[in-house]
GROMACS .gro file of C-alpha atoms in nm:
model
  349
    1UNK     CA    1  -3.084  -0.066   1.656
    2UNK     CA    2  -3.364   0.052   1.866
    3UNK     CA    3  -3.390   0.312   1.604
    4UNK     CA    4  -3.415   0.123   1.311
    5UNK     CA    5  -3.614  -0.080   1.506
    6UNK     CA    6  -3.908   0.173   1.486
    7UNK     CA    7  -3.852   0.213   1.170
    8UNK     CA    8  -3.881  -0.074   1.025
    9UNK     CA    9  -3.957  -0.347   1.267
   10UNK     CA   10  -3.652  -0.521   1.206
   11UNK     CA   11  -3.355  -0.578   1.414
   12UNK     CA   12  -3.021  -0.585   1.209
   13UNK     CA   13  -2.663  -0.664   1.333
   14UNK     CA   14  -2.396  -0.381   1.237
   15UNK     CA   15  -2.186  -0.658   1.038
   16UNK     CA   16  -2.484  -0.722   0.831
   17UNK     CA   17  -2.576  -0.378   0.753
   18UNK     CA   18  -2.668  -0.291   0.452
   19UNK     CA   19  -2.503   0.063   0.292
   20UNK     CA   20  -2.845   0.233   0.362
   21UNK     CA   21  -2.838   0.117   0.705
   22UNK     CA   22  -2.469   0.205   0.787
   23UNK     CA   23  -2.634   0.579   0.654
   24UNK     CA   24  -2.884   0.536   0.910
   25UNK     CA   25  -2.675   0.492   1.148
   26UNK     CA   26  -2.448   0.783   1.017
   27UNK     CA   27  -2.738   1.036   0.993
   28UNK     CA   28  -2.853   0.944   1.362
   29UNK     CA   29  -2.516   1.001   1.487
   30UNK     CA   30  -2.398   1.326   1.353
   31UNK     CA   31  -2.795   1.486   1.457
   32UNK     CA   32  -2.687   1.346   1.811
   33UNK     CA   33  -2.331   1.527   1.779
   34UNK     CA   34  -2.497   1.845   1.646
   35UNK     CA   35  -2.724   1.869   1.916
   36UNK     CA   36  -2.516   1.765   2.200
   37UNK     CA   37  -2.179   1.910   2.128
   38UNK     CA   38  -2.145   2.031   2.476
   39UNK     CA   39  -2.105   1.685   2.602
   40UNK     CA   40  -1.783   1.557   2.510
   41UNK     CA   41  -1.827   1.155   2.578
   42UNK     CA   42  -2.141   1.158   2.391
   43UNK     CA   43  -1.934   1.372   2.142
   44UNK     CA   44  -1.654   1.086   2.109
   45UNK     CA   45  -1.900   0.850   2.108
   46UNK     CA   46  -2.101   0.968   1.815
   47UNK     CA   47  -1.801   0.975   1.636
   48UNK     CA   48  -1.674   0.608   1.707
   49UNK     CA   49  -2.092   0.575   1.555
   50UNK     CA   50  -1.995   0.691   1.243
   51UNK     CA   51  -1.611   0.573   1.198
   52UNK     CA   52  -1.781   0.255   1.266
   53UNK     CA   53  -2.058   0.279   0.959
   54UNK     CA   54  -1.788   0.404   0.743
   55UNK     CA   55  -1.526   0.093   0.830
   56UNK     CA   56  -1.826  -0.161   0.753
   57UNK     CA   57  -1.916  -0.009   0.452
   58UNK     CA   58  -1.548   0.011   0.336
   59UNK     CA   59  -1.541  -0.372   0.443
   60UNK     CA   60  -1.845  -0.473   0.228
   61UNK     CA   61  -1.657  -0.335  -0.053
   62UNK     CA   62  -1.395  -0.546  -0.031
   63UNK     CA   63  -1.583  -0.877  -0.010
   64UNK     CA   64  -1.559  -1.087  -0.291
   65UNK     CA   65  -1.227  -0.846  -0.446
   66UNK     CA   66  -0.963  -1.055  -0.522
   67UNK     CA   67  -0.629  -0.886  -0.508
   68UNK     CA   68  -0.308  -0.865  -0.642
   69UNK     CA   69   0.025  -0.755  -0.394
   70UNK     CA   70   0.379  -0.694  -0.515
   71UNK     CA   71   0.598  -0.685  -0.180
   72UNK     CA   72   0.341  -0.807   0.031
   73UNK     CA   73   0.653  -1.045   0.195
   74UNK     CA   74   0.809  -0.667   0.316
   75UNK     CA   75   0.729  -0.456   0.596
   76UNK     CA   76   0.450  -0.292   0.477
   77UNK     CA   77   0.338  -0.569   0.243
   78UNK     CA   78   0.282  -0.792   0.581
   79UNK     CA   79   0.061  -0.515   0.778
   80UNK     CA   80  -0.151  -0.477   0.472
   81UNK     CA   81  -0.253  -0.858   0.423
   82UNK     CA   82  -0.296  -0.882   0.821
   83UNK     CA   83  -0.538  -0.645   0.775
   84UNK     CA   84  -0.719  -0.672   0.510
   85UNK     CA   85  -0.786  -1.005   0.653
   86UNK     CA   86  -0.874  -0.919   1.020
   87UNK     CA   87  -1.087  -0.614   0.867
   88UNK     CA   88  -1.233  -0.733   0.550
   89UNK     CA   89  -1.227  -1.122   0.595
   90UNK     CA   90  -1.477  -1.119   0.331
   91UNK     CA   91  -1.167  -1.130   0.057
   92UNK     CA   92  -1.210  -1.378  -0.160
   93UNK     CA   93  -0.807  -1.386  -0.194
   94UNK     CA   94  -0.497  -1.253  -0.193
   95UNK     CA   95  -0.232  -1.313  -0.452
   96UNK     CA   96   0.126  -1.219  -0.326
   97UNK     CA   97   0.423  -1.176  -0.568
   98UNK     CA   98   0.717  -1.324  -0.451
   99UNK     CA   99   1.041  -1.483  -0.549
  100UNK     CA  100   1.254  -1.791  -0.405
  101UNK     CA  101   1.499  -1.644  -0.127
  102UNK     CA  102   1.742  -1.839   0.069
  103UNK     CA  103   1.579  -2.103  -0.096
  104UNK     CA  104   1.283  -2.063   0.007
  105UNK     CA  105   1.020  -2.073  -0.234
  106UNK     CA  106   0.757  -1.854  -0.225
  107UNK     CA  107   0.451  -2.095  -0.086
  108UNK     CA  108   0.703  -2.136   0.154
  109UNK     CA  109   0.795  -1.815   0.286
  110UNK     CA  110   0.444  -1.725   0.333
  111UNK     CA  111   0.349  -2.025   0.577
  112UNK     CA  112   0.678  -1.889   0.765
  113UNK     CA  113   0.515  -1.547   0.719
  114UNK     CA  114   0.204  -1.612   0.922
  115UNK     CA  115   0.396  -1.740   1.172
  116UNK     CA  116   0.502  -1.409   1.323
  117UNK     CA  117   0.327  -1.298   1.585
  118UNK     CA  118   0.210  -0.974   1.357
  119UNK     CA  119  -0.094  -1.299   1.226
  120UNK     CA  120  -0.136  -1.380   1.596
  121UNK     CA  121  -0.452  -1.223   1.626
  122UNK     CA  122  -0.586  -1.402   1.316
  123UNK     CA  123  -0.415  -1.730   1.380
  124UNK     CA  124  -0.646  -1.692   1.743
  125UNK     CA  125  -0.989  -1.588   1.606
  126UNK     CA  126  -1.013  -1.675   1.234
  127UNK     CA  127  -0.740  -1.923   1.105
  128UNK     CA  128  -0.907  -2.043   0.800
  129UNK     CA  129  -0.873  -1.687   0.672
  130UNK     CA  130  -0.528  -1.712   0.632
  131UNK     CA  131  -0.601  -1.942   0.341
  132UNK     CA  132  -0.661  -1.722   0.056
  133UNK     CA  133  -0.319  -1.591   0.056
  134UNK     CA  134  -0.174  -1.755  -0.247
  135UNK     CA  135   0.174  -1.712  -0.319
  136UNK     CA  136   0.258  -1.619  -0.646
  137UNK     CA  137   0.636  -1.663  -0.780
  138UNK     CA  138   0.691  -1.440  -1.011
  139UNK     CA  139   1.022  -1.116  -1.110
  140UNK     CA  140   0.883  -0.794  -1.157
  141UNK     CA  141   1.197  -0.710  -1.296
  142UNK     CA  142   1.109  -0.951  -1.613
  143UNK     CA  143   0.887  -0.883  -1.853
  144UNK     CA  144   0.559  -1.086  -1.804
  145UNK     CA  145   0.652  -1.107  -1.447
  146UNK     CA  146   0.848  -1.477  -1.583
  147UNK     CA  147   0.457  -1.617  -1.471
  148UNK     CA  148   0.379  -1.930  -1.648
  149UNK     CA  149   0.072  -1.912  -1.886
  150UNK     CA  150  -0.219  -2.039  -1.643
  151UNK     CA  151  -0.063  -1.824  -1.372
  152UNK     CA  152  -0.132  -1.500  -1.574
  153UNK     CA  153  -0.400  -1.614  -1.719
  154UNK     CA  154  -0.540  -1.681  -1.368
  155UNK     CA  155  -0.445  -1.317  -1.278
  156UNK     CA  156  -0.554  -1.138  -1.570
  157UNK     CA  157  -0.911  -1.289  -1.517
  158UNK     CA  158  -0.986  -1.283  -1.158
  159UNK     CA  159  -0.781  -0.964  -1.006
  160UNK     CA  160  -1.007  -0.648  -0.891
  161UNK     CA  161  -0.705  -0.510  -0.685
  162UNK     CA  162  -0.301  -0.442  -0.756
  163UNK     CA  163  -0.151  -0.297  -0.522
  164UNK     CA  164   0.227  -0.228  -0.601
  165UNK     CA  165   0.441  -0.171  -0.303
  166UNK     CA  166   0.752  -0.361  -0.411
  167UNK     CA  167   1.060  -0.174  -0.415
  168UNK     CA  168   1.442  -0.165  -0.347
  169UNK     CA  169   1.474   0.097  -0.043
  170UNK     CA  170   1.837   0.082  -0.049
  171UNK     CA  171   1.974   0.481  -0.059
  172UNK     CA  172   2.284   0.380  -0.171
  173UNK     CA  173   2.209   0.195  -0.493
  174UNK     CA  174   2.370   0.290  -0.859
  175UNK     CA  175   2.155   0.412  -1.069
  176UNK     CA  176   2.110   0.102  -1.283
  177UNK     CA  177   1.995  -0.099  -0.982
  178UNK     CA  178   1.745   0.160  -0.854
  179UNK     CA  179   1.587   0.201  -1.209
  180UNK     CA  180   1.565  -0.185  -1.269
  181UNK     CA  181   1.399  -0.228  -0.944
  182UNK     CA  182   1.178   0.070  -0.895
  183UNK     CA  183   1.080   0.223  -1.240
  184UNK     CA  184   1.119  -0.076  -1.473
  185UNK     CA  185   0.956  -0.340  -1.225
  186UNK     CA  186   0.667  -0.079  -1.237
  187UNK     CA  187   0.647  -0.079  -1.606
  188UNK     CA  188   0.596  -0.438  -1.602
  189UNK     CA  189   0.346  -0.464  -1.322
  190UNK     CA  190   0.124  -0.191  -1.486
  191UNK     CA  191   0.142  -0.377  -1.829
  192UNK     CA  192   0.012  -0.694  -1.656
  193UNK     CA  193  -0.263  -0.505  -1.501
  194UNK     CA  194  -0.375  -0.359  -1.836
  195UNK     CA  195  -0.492  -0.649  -1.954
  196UNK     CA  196  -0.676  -0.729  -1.648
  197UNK     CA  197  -1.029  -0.720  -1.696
  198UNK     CA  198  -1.201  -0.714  -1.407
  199UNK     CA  199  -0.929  -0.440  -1.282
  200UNK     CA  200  -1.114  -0.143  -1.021
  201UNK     CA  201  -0.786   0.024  -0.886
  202UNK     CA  202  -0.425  -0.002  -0.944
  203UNK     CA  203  -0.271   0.150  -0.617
  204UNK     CA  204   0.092   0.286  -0.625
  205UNK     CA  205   0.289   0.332  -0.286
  206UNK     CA  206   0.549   0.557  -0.392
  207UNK     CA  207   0.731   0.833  -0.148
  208UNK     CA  208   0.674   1.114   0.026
  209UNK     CA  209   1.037   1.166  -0.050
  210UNK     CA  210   1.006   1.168  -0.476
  211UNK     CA  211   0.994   1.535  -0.457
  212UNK     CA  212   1.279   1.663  -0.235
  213UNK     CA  213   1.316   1.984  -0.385
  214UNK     CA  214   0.950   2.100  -0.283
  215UNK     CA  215   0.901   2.212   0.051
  216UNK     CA  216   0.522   2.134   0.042
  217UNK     CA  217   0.393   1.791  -0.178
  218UNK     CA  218   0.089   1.883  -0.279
  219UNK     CA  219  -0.126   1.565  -0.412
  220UNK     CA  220  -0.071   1.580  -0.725
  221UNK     CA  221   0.155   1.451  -1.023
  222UNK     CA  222   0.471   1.635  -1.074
  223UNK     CA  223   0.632   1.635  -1.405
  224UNK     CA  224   0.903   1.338  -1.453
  225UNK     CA  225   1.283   1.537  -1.484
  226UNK     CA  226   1.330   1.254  -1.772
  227UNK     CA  227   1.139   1.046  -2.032
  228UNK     CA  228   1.101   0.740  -1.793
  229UNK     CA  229   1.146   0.474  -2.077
  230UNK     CA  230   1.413   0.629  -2.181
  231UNK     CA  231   1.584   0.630  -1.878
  232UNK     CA  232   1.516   0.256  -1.851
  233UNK     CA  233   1.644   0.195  -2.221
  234UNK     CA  234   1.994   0.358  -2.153
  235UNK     CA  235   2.014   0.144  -1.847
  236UNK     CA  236   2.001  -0.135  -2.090
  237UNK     CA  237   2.258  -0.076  -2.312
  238UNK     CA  238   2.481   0.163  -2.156
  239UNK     CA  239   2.816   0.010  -1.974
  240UNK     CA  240   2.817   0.087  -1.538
  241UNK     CA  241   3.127   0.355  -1.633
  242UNK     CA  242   2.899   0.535  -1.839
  243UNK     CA  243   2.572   0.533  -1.589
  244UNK     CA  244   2.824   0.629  -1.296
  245UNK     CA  245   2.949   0.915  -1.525
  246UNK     CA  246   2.608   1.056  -1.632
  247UNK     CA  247   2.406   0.990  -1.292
  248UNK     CA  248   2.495   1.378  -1.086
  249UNK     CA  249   2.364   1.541  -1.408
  250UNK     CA  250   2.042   1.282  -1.395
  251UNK     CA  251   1.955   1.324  -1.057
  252UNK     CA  252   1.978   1.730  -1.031
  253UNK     CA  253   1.828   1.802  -0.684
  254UNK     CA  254   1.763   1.447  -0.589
  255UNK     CA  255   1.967   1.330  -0.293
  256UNK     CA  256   1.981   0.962  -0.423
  257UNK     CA  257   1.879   0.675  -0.696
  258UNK     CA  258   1.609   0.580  -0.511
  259UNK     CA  259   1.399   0.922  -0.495
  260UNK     CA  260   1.475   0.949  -0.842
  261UNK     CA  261   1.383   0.617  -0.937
  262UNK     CA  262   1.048   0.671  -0.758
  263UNK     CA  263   0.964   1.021  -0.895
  264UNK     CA  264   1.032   0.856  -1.278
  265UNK     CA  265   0.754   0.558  -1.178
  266UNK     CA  266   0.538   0.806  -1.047
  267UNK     CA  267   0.479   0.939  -1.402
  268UNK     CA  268   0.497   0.626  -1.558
  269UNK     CA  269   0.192   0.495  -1.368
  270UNK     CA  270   0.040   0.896  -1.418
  271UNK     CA  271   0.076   0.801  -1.811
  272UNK     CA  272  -0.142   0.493  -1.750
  273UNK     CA  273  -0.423   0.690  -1.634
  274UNK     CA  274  -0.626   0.684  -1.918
  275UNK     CA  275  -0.568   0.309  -1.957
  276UNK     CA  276  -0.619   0.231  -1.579
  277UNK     CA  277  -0.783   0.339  -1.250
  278UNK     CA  278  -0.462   0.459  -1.115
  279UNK     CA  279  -0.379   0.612  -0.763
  280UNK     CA  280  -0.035   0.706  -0.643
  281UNK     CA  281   0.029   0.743  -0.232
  282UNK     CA  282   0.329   0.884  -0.074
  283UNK     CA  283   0.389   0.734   0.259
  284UNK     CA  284   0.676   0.907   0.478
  285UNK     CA  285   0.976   0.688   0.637
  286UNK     CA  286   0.754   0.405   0.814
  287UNK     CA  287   0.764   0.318   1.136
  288UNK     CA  288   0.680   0.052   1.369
  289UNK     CA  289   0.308  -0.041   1.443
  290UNK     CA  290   0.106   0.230   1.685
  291UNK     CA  291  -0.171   0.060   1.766
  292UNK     CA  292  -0.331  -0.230   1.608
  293UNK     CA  293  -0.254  -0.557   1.625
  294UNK     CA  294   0.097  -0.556   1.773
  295UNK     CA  295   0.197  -0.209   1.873
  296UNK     CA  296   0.584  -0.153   1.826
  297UNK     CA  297   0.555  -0.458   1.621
  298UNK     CA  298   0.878  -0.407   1.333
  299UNK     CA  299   1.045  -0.654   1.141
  300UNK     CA  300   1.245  -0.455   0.985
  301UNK     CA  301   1.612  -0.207   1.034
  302UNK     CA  302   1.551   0.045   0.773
  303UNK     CA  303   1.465   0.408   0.859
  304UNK     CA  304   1.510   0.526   1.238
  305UNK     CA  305   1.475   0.176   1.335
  306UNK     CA  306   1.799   0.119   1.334
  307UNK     CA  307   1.953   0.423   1.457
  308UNK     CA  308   1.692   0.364   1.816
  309UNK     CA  309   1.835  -0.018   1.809
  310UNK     CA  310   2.180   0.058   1.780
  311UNK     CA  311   2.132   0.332   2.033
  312UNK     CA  312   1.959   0.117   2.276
  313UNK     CA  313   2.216  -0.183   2.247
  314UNK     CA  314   2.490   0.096   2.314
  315UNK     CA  315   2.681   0.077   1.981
  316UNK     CA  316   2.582   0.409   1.852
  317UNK     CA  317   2.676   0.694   2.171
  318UNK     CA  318   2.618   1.002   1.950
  319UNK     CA  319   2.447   1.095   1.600
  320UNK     CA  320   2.529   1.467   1.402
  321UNK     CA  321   2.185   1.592   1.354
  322UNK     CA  322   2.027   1.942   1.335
  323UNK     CA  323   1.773   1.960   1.615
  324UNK     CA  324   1.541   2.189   1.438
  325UNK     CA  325   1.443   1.957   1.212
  326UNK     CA  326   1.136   1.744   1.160
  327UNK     CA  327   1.120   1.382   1.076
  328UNK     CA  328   0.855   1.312   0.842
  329UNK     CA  329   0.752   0.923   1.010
  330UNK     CA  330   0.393   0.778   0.967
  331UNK     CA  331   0.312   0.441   1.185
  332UNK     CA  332   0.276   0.124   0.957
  333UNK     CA  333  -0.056   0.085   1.078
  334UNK     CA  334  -0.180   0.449   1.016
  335UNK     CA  335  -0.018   0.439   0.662
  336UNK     CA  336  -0.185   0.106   0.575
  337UNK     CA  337  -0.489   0.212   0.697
  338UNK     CA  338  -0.477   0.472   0.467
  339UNK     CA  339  -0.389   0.252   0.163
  340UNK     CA  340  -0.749   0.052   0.218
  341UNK     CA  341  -0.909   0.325   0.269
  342UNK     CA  342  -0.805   0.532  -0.057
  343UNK     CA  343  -0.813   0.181  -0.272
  344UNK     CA  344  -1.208   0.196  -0.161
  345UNK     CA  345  -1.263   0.542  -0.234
  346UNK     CA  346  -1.076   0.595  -0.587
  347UNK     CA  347  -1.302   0.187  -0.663
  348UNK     CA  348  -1.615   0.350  -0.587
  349UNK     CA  349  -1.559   0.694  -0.782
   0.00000   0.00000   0.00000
């Protein structure tokens, strides 16, 4: 501030900074790093300068974006509505697509939601935030989503955001059930989000696991084994004898439905690119929160969380495993973080 100060004569908070500002800022810090490298607190510290600049300017972004989540009632779904609305509570909403369970209805199952102490922090400092969630009830399985006419209406005209993280993670599904709830539901939810005209990313959170057979995933789109509609047509009309019969020659070098089912979406939303801004990220297995704003905080079994619970409550005494191996695991927070960040990057390019 004292800086800008002399510059300009004005004194300007950091959460009022305007982008040339925040590159101010930037500028100041990395000459400060450059010519004090030797001095390693003032080295962190002109770091944290410049991580800062870069998190408000991603936050201004995001004001006034109104966005669209499929699975936001999951794991990962709940982290990223926490915080986009503890970091960017300039959102002017947040639609989340849900359906009735244990009926529940939707509206419902988000005030139970924000009840968990994951919304603690916000439910402390800035309640009235947790307003523009909106629950949505819709089937992305069904065409259309089964939304009522206002409801899309309202969607296709105000939405700036999708992102897709709604999935079935179970490994053991038939093939029918994977591709009606991984590749099919993504079909539908990119359809909706062509005709959204106000659309400035379309961000799909597939696997880092949709491409087993390659030791290194390199970021970019592989080819799909299959024609992915014509995988989801035969599920259609095909009897579950049939699908059983055909599915070892489908999946080839795929360990499961699920990283199949993935890998076919992937391309689906890779044919949409010259319809949509499209991004595709590959989280690993996800694990409990590192750091921010519950660390350890997990609400969920799947992955290694329930081999360490089972361990630590004493049912499971011993696991086979090869100790040479590496688990591929990325915190919920760090992956989430990640998701904001490359939604603001691929908006503003």
């Amino acid at each position: 501030n004292i800086k800008h100060i002399q510059k300009t004569g004005k004194r300007v908070h950091s959460s009022k900074c305007s982008r040339e500002i925040n590159k101010f800022y930037e500028n100041q810090a990395e000459e400060l790093y450059l010519n004090h490298k030797k001095s390693s607190v003032l080295v962190l510290l002109c770091k944290g300068v410049v991580a800062l600049a870069k998190m408000t300017v991603i936050s201004e972004w995001y004001s006034s974006q109104t966005i669209l989540i499929t699975g936001g009632t999951g794991f990962m779904g709940k982290v990223l509505v926490e915080k986009l609305l503890r970091s960017c509570p300039g959102i002017k909403q947040i639609y989340v697509l849900a359906r009735p369970k244990k009926d529940l209805a939707p509206s419902v199952r988000i005030k139970e939601m924000v009840k968990l102490p994951l919304f603690e922090t916000l439910m402390k400092n800035n309640p009235d935030v947790l307003k523009k969630i909106i629950a949505i009830e819709g089937d992305i399985t069904k065409p259309d989503l089964v939304l009522s006419k206002e409801q899309k209406k309202q969607l296709i005209s105000e939405v700036t955001i999708v992102f897709h993280m709604a999935a079935s993670l179970r490994l053991e599904a038939g093939m029918k059930a994977a591709i009606t709830n991984n590749t099919l539901s993504t079909k539908n939810i990119l359809d909706l989000s062509s005709e959204m005209k106000q659309l400035k990313v379309f961000v799909y959170v597939s696997t880092a696991f949709s491409h087993c057979e390659y030791d290194v995933l390199e970021e970019k789109v592989y080819p799909a084994p299959h024609n992915p509609l014509d995988i989801i047509h035969a599920m259609e009309w095909m009897d579950d004898d049939s699908i059983e019969m055909i599915t070892p020659r489908l999946l080839g070098p795929q360990p499961n439905c699920y990283t199949y089912s993935k890998r076919l979406a992937e391309f689906l939303v890779y044919e949409y690119r010259d319809k949509l801004p499209v991004c595709i990220t590959r989280p690993s297995i996800v694990t409990p929160i590192m750091q921010e704003p519950v660390p350890g905080w997990v609400d969920t079994l799947n992955g290694p969380v329930g081999i360490l619970v089972g361990a630590g409550k004493g049912v499971i005494r011993s696991i086979m495993c090869n100790p040479d191996y590496d688990a591929e695991v990325i915190p919920a927070d760090i992956a989430i973080n990640g998701l904001i960040t490359i939604t603001w990057k691929v908006g503003n390019e």
